[in-house]
Short mmCIF file of C-alpha atoms and ligand atoms in Angstrom, two decimals:
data_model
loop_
_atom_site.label_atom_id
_atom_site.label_comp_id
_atom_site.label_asym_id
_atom_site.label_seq_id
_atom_site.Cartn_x
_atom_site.Cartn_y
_atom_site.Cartn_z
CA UNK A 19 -20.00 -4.28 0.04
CA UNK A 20 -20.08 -2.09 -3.04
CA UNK A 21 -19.00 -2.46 -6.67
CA UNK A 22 -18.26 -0.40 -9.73
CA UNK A 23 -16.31 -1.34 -12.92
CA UNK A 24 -13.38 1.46 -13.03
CA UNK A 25 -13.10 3.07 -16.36
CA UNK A 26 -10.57 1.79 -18.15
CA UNK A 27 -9.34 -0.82 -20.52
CA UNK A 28 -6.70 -3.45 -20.81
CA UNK A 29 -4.07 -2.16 -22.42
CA UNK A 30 -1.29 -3.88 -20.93
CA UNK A 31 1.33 -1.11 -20.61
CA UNK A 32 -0.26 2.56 -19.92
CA UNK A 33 2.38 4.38 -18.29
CA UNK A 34 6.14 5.57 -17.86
CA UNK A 35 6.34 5.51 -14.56
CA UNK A 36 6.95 1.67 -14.51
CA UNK A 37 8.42 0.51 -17.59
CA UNK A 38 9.75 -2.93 -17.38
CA UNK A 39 13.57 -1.29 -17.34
CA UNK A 40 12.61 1.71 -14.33
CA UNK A 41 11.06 -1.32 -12.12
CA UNK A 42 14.62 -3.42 -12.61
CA UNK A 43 15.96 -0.49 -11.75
CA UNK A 44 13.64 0.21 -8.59
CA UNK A 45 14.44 -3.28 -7.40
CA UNK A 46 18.29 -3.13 -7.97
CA UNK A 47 18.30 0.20 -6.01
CA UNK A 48 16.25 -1.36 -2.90
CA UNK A 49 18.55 -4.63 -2.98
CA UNK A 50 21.73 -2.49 -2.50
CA UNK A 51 20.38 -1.51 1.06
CA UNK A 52 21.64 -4.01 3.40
CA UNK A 53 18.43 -4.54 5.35
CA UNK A 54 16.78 -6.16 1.75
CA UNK A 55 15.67 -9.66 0.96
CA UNK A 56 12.16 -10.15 -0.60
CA UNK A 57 9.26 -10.61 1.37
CA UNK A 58 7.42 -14.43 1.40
CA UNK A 59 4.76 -15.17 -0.90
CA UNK A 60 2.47 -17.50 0.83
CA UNK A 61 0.76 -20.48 -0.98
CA UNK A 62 -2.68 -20.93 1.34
CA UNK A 63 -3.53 -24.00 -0.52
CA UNK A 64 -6.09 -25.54 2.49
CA UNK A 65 -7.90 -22.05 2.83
CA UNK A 66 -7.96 -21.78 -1.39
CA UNK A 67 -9.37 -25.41 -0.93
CA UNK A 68 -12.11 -24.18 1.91
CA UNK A 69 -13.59 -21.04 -0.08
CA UNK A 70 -13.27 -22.56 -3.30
CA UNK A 71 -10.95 -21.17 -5.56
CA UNK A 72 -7.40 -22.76 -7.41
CA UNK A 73 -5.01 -21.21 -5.37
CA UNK A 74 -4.39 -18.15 -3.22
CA UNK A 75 -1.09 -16.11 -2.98
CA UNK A 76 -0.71 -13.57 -0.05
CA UNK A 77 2.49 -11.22 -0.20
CA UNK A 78 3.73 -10.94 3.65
CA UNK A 79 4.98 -7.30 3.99
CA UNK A 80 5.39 -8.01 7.87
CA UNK A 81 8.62 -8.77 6.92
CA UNK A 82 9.76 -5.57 4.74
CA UNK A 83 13.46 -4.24 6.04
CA UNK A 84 12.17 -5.03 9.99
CA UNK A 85 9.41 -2.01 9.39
CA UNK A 86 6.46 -3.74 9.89
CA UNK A 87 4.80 -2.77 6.46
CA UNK A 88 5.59 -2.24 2.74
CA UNK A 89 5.52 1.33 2.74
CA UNK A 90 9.32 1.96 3.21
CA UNK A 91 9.55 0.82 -0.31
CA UNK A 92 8.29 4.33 -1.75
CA UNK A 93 9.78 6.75 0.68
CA UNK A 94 13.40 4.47 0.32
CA UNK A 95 13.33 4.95 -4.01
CA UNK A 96 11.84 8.82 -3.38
CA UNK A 97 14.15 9.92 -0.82
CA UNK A 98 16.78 8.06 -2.52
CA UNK A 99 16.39 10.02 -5.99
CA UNK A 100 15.46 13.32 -4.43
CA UNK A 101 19.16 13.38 -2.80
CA UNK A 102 20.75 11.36 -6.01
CA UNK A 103 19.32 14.26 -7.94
CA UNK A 104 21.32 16.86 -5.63
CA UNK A 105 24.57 14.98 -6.19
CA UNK A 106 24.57 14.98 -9.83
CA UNK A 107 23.82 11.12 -9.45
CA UNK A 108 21.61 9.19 -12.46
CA UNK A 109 18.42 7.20 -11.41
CA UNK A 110 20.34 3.72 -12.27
CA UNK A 111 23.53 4.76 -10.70
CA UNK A 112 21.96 5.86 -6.98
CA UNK A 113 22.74 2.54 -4.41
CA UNK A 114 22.59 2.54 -0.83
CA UNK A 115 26.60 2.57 -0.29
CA UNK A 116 26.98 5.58 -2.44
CA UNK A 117 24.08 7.83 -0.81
CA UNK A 118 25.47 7.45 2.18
CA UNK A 119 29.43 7.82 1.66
CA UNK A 120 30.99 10.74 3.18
CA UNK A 121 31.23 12.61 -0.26
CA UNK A 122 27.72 12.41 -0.76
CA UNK A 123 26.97 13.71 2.26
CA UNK A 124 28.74 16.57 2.16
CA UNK A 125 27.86 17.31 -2.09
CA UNK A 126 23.97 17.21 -0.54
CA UNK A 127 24.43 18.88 2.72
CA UNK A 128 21.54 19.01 5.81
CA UNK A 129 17.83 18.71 4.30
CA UNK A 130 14.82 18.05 6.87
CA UNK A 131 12.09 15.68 5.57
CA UNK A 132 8.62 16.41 6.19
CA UNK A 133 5.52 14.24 5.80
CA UNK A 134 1.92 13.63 6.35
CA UNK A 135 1.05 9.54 7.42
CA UNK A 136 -1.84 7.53 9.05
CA UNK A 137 1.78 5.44 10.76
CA UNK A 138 3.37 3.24 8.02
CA UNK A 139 5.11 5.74 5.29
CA UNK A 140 5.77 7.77 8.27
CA UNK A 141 8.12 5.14 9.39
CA UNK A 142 9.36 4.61 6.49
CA UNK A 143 10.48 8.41 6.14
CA UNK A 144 11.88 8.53 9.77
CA UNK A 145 13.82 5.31 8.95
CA UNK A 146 14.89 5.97 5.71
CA UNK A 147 16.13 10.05 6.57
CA UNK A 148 17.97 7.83 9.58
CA UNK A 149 19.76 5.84 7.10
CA UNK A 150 20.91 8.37 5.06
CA UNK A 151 21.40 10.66 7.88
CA UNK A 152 19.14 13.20 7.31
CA UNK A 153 16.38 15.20 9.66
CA UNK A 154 12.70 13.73 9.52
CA UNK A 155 9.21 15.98 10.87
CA UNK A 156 5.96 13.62 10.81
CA UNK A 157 2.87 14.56 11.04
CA UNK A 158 -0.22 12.01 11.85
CA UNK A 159 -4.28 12.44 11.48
CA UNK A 160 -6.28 12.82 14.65
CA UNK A 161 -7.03 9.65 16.35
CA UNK A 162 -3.50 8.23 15.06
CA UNK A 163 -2.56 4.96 17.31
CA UNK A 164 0.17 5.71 20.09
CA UNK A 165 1.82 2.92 19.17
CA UNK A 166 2.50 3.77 15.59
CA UNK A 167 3.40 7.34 17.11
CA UNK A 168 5.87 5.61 19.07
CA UNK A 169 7.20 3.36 16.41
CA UNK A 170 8.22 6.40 13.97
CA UNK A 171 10.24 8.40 16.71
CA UNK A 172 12.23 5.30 17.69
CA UNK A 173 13.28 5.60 14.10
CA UNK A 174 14.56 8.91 14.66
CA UNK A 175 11.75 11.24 13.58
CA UNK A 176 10.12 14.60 15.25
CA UNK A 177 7.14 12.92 14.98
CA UNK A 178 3.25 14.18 16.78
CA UNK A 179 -0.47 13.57 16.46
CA UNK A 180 -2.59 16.65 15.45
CA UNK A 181 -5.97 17.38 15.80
CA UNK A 182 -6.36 16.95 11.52
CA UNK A 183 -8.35 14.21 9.46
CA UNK A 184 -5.92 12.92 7.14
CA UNK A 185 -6.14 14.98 3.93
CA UNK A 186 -6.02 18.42 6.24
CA UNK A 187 -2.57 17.04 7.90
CA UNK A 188 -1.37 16.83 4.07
CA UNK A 189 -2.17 20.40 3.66
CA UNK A 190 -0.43 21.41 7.11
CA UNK A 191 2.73 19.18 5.99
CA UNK A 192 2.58 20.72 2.35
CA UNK A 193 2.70 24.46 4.14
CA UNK A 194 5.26 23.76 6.37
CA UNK A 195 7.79 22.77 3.62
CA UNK A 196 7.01 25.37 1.65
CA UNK A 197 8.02 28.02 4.85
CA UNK A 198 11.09 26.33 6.09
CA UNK A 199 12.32 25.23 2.77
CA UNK A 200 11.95 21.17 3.96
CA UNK A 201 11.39 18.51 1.40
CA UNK A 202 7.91 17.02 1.51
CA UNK A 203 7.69 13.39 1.02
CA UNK A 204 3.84 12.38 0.41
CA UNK A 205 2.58 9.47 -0.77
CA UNK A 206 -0.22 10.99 -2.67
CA UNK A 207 0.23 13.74 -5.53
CA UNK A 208 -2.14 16.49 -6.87
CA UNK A 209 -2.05 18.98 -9.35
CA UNK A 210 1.59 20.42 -9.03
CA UNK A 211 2.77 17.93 -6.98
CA UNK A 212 3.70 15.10 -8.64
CA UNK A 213 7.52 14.56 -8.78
CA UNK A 214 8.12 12.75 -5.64
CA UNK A 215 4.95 10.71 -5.24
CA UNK A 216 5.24 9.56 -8.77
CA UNK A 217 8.73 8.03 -7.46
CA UNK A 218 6.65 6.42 -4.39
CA UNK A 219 4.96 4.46 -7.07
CA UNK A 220 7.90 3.74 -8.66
CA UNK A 221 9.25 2.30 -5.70
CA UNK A 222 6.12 0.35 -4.81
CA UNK A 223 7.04 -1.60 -8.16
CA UNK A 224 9.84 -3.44 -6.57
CA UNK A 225 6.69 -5.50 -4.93
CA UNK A 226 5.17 -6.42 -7.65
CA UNK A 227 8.20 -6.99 -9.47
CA UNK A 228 8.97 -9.14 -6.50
CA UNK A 229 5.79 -11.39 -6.79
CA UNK A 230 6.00 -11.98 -10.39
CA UNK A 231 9.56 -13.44 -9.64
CA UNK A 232 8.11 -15.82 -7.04
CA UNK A 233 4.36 -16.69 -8.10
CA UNK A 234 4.07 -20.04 -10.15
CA UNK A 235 1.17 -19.56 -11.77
CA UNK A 236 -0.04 -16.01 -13.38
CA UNK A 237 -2.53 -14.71 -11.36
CA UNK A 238 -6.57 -13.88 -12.49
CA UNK A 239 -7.73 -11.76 -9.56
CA UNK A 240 -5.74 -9.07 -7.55
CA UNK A 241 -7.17 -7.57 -4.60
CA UNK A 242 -5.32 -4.42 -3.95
CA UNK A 243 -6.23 -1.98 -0.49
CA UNK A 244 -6.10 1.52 -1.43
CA UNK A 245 -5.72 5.08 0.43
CA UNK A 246 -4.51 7.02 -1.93
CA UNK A 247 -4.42 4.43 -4.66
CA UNK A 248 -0.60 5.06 -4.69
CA UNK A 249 0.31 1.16 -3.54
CA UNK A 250 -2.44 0.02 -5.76
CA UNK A 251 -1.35 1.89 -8.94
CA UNK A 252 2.13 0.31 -8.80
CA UNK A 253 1.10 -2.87 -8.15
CA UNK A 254 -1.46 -2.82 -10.66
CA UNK A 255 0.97 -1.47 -13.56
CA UNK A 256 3.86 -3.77 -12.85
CA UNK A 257 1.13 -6.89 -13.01
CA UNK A 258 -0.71 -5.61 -15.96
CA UNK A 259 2.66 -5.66 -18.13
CA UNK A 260 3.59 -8.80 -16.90
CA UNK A 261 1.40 -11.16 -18.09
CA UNK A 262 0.36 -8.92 -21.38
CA UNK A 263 -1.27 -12.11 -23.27
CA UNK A 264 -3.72 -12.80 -20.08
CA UNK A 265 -4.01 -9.70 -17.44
CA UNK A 266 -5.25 -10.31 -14.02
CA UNK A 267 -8.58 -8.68 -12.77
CA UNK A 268 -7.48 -6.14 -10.25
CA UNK A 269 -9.82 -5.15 -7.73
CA UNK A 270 -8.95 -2.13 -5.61
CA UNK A 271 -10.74 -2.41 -2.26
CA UNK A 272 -11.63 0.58 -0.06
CA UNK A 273 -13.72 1.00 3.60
CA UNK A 274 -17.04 1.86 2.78
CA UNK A 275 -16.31 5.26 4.89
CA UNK A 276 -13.14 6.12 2.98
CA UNK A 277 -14.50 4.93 -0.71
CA UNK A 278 -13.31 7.64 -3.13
CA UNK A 279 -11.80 5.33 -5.58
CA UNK A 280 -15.94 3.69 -5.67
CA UNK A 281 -17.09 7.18 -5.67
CA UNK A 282 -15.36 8.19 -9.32
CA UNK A 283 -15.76 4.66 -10.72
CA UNK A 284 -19.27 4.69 -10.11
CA UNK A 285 -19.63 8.95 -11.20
CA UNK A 286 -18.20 7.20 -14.43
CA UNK A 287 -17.11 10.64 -15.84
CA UNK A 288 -13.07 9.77 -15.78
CA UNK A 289 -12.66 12.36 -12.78
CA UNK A 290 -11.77 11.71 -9.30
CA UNK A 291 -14.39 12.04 -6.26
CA UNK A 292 -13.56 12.44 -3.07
CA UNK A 293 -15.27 10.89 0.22
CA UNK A 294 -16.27 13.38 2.80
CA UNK A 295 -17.01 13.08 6.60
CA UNK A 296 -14.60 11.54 9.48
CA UNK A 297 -13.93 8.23 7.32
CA UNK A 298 -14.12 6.07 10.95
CA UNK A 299 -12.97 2.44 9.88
CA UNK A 300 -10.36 0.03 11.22
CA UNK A 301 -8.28 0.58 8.42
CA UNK A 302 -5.98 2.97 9.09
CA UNK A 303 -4.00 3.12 6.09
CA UNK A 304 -6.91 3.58 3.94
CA UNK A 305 -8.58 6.40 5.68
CA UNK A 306 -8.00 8.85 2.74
CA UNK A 307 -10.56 10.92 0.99
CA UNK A 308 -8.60 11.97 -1.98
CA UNK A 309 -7.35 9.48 -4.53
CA UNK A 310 -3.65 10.55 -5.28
CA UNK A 311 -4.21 12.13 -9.22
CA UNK A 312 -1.39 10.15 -10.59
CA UNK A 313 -2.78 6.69 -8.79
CA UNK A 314 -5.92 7.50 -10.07
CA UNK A 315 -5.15 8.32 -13.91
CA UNK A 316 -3.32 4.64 -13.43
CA UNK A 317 -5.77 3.17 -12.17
CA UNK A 318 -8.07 4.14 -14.64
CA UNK A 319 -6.38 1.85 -17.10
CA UNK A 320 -4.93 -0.83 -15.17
CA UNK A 321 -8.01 -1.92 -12.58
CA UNK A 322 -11.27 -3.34 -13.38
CA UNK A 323 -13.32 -2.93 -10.14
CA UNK A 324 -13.54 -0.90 -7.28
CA UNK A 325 -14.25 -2.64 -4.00
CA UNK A 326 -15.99 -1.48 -0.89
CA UNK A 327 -15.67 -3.24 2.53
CA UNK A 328 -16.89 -2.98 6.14
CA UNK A 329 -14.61 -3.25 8.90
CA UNK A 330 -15.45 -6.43 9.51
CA UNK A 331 -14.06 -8.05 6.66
CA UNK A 332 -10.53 -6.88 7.39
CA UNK A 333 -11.24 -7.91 11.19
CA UNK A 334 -11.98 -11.36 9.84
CA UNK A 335 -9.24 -11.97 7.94
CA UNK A 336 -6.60 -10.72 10.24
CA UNK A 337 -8.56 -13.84 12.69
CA UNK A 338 -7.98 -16.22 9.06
CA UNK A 339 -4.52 -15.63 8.57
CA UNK A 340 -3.52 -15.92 11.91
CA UNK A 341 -4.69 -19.15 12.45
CA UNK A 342 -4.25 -21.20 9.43
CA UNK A 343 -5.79 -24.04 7.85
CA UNK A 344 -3.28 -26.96 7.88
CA UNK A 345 0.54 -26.51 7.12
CA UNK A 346 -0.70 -23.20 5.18
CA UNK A 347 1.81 -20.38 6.77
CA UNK A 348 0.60 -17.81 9.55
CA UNK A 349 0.16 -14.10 8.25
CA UNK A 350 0.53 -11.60 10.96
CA UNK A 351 -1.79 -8.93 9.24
CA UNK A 352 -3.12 -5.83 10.53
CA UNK A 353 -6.39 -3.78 9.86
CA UNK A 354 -5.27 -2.08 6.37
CA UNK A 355 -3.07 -5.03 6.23
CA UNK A 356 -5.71 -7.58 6.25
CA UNK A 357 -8.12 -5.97 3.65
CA UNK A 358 -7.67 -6.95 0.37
CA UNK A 359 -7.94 -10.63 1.73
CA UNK A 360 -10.85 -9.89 3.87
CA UNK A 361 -12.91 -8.85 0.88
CA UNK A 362 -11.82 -11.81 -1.27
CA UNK A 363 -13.20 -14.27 1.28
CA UNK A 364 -16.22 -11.94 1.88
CA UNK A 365 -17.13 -12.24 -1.68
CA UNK A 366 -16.45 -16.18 -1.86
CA UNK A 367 -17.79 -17.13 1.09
CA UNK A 368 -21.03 -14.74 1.79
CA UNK A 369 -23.99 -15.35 0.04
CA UNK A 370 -25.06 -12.01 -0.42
CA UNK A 371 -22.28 -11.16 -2.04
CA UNK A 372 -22.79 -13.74 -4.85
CA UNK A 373 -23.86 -11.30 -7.42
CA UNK A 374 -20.44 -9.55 -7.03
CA UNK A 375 -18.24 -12.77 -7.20
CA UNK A 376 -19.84 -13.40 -10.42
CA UNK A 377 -19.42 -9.73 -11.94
CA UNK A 378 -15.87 -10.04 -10.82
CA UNK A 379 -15.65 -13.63 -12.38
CA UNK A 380 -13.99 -15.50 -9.45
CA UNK A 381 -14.40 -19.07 -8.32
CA UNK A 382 -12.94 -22.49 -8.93
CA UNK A 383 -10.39 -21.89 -11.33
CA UNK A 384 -9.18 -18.76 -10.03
CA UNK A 385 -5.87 -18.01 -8.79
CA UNK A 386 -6.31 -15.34 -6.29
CA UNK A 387 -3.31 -12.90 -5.66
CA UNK A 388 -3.42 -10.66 -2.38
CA UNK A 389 -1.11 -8.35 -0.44
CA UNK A 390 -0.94 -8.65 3.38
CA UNK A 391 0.69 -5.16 3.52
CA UNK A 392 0.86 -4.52 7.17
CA UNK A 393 1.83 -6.73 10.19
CA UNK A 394 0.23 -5.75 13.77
CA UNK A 395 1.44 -2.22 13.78
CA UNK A 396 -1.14 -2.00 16.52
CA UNK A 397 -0.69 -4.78 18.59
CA UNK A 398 -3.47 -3.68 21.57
CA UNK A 399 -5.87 -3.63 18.28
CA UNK A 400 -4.33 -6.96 16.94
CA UNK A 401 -5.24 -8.48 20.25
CA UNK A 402 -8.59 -6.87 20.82
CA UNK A 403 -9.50 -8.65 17.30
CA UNK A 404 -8.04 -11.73 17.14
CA UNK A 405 -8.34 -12.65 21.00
CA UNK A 406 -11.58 -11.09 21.87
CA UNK A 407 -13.24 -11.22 18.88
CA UNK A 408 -13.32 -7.17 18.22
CA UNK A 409 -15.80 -6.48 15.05
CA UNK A 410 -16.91 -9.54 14.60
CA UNK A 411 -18.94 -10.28 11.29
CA UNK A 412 -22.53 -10.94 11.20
CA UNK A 413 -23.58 -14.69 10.77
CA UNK A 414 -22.80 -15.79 7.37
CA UNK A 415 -25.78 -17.35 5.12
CA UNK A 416 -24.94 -20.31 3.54
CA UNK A 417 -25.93 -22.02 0.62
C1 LIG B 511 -0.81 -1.10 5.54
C2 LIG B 511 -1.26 -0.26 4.42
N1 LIG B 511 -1.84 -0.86 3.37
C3 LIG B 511 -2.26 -0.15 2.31
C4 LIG B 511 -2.13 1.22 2.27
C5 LIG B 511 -2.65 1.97 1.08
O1 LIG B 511 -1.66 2.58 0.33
P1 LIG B 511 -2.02 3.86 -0.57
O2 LIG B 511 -2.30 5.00 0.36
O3 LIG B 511 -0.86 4.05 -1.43
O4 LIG B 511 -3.27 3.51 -1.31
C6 LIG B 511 -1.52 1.88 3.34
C7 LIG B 511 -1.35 3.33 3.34
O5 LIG B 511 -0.87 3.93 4.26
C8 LIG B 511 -1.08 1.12 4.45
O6 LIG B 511 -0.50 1.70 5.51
#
């Protein structure tokens, strides 16, 4: 593992993307969708009581609207205001019964979706273009899982696995829209493009916003997996101006092959980096070279550390929550899923990562907040790990 304070400072409320009022707004608009309910928040009290820390809050996005993974949330608010937008609709006034009366329909007319995904937001386009019956065209990054493949065309996408890395399929997807006159709906922005991933954030709020409703105790350390940074920089805000008077440490944790969010904290010269090469790991969903710009200028002032993690960490603690401690609750958590909790135990429970469990401050009186944010989305991969043992971790040293 690898750490590097991020730039910034507490300031406790940095941004308009997620004012207090646009989150309540967020949430209202995903709650009109019939599919809604929030997603558990899981008190592990027996494993907080085995690594040695207060408590420990996992968010279970297994459960988000029967997808598998939180990403819907983003492509559901985006889509959602793109087509509000065409209607003559205002942010606040867009719910799911009126974008998908007849009238609507007809005031927006056909539009074709387009995307770029590693499986999750890909899903969530295809599901959410589905819903509001609308045309979907996904695109996935070489080495892309069948299964996830599968998953996005049973929710009615034109969906295929190129020969791309990840950030060259965003290019392809960005080109294509542009010639056919489709909307692209990416979960990462850049220079230019900012409009609709800045609403992905937006809609990642309704999370957060979700977990400060249900945690009862304020948290001290978030551990938040990052691609793009998009997921993290919602999270991160909404948190940040929750508890004003005593922020939470926010971690964002990254593969060590995908680390571009370590890269620029650790260039320390407030501009992004980006991580080069094939970016092999596990983690699927945080395979990404490029932090989005607008995650990354958010993340600048609402995170503290940047996080680096092998693949066995994740592997570990999809093997953790799966078989709990006690009466704690089972997590089903995939490989991106799993993260953020695999490098909080990796730093409380592995010696040689003592130095960096002190720099980060946690221990006994902690209360440690993480987001499961994937169930087994590859179940062949889910098995391989948690029955056979798949990346196992080397032997820990103990005190
Ligand atoms: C399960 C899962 N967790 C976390 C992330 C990271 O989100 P972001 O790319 O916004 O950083 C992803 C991205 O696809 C994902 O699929």
């Amino acid at each position: 593992m690898r750490l590097a304070k991020m730039p910034g400072e507490k300031t406790g409320d940095s941004l308009g993307l997620l004012t207090k009022k646009t989150v309540a707004d967020t949430k209202r608009f995903h709650a009109s969708f019939p599919q809604y309910a929030p997603t558990p928040l899981c008190d592990l009290r027996r494993l907080a009581e085995a690594v040695g820390v207060h408590r420990m809050f996992v968010k279970d996005e297994s459960f988000r609207f029967g997808l598998n993974a939180f990403k819907v949330l983003g492509s559901s608010y985006a889509m959602g205001r793109y087509l509000a937008r065409r209607a003559g609709l205002f942010a606040n006034e867009t719910t799911y019964e009126k974008l998908t009366s007849k009238a609507f329909r007809e005031a927006c007319g056909d539009i074709t979706f387009i995307t770029a995904t590693d499986g999750n937001h890909g899903r969530g386009v295809a599901w959410t273009a589905h819903e509001l019956g609308q045309r979907s065209v996904v695109y996935m990054p070489k080495g892309s899982r069948p299964e996830r493949l599968e998953n996005i065309r049973a929710a009615g996408a034109e969906a295929s696995i190129t020969n791309l890395k990840y950030d060259d399929v965003v290019r392809m997807a960005s080109k294509q829209a542009e010639e056919n006159g489709w909307v692209l709906v990416q979960d990462t922005a850049w220079p230019g493009y900012e409009e609709i991933p800045g609403w992905i954030i937006t809609g990642y709020g309704t999370m957060a916003e979700e977990i400060v409703e249900e945690l009862p105790e304020p948290p001290t350390h978030v551990f938040l997996q990052a691609g793009v940074g998009s997921m993290a920089a919602g999270v991160a805000a909404v948190l940040k101006n929750a508890y004003p008077e005593n922020p939470p440490t926010v971690i964002v944790v990254e593969p060590t092959t995908a680390d571009c969010f370590y890269r620029s904290a650790a260039a320390n010269d407030g501009k992004r980096h980006f991580a080069e090469g094939d970016m092999k790991t596990i983690m699927a969903g945080l395979a990404c070279g490029e932090p989005c710009s607008l995650a990354w200028d958010i993340l600048t002032h609402t995170a503290d550390f940047a996080l680096t993690c092998e693949d066995f960490t994740a592997a570990n603690a999809m093997r953790i929550l799966g078989a709990p401690l006690g009466d704690d609750p089972r997590i089903i958590s995939g490989e991106s899923g799993a993260s953020g909790v695999g490098a909080a135990l990796a730093l409380l429970c592995r010696l040689e990562n003592k130095e960096m469990a002190a720099e980060i401050g946690i221990g006994k009186d902690s209360n440690v907040l993480c987001i499961s944010t994937e169930g087994a989305t590859d179940r062949e991969r889910y098995k391989d790990i948690t029955w056979h043992g798949a990346f196992a971790a080397p032997d820990v040293e103990r005190e």
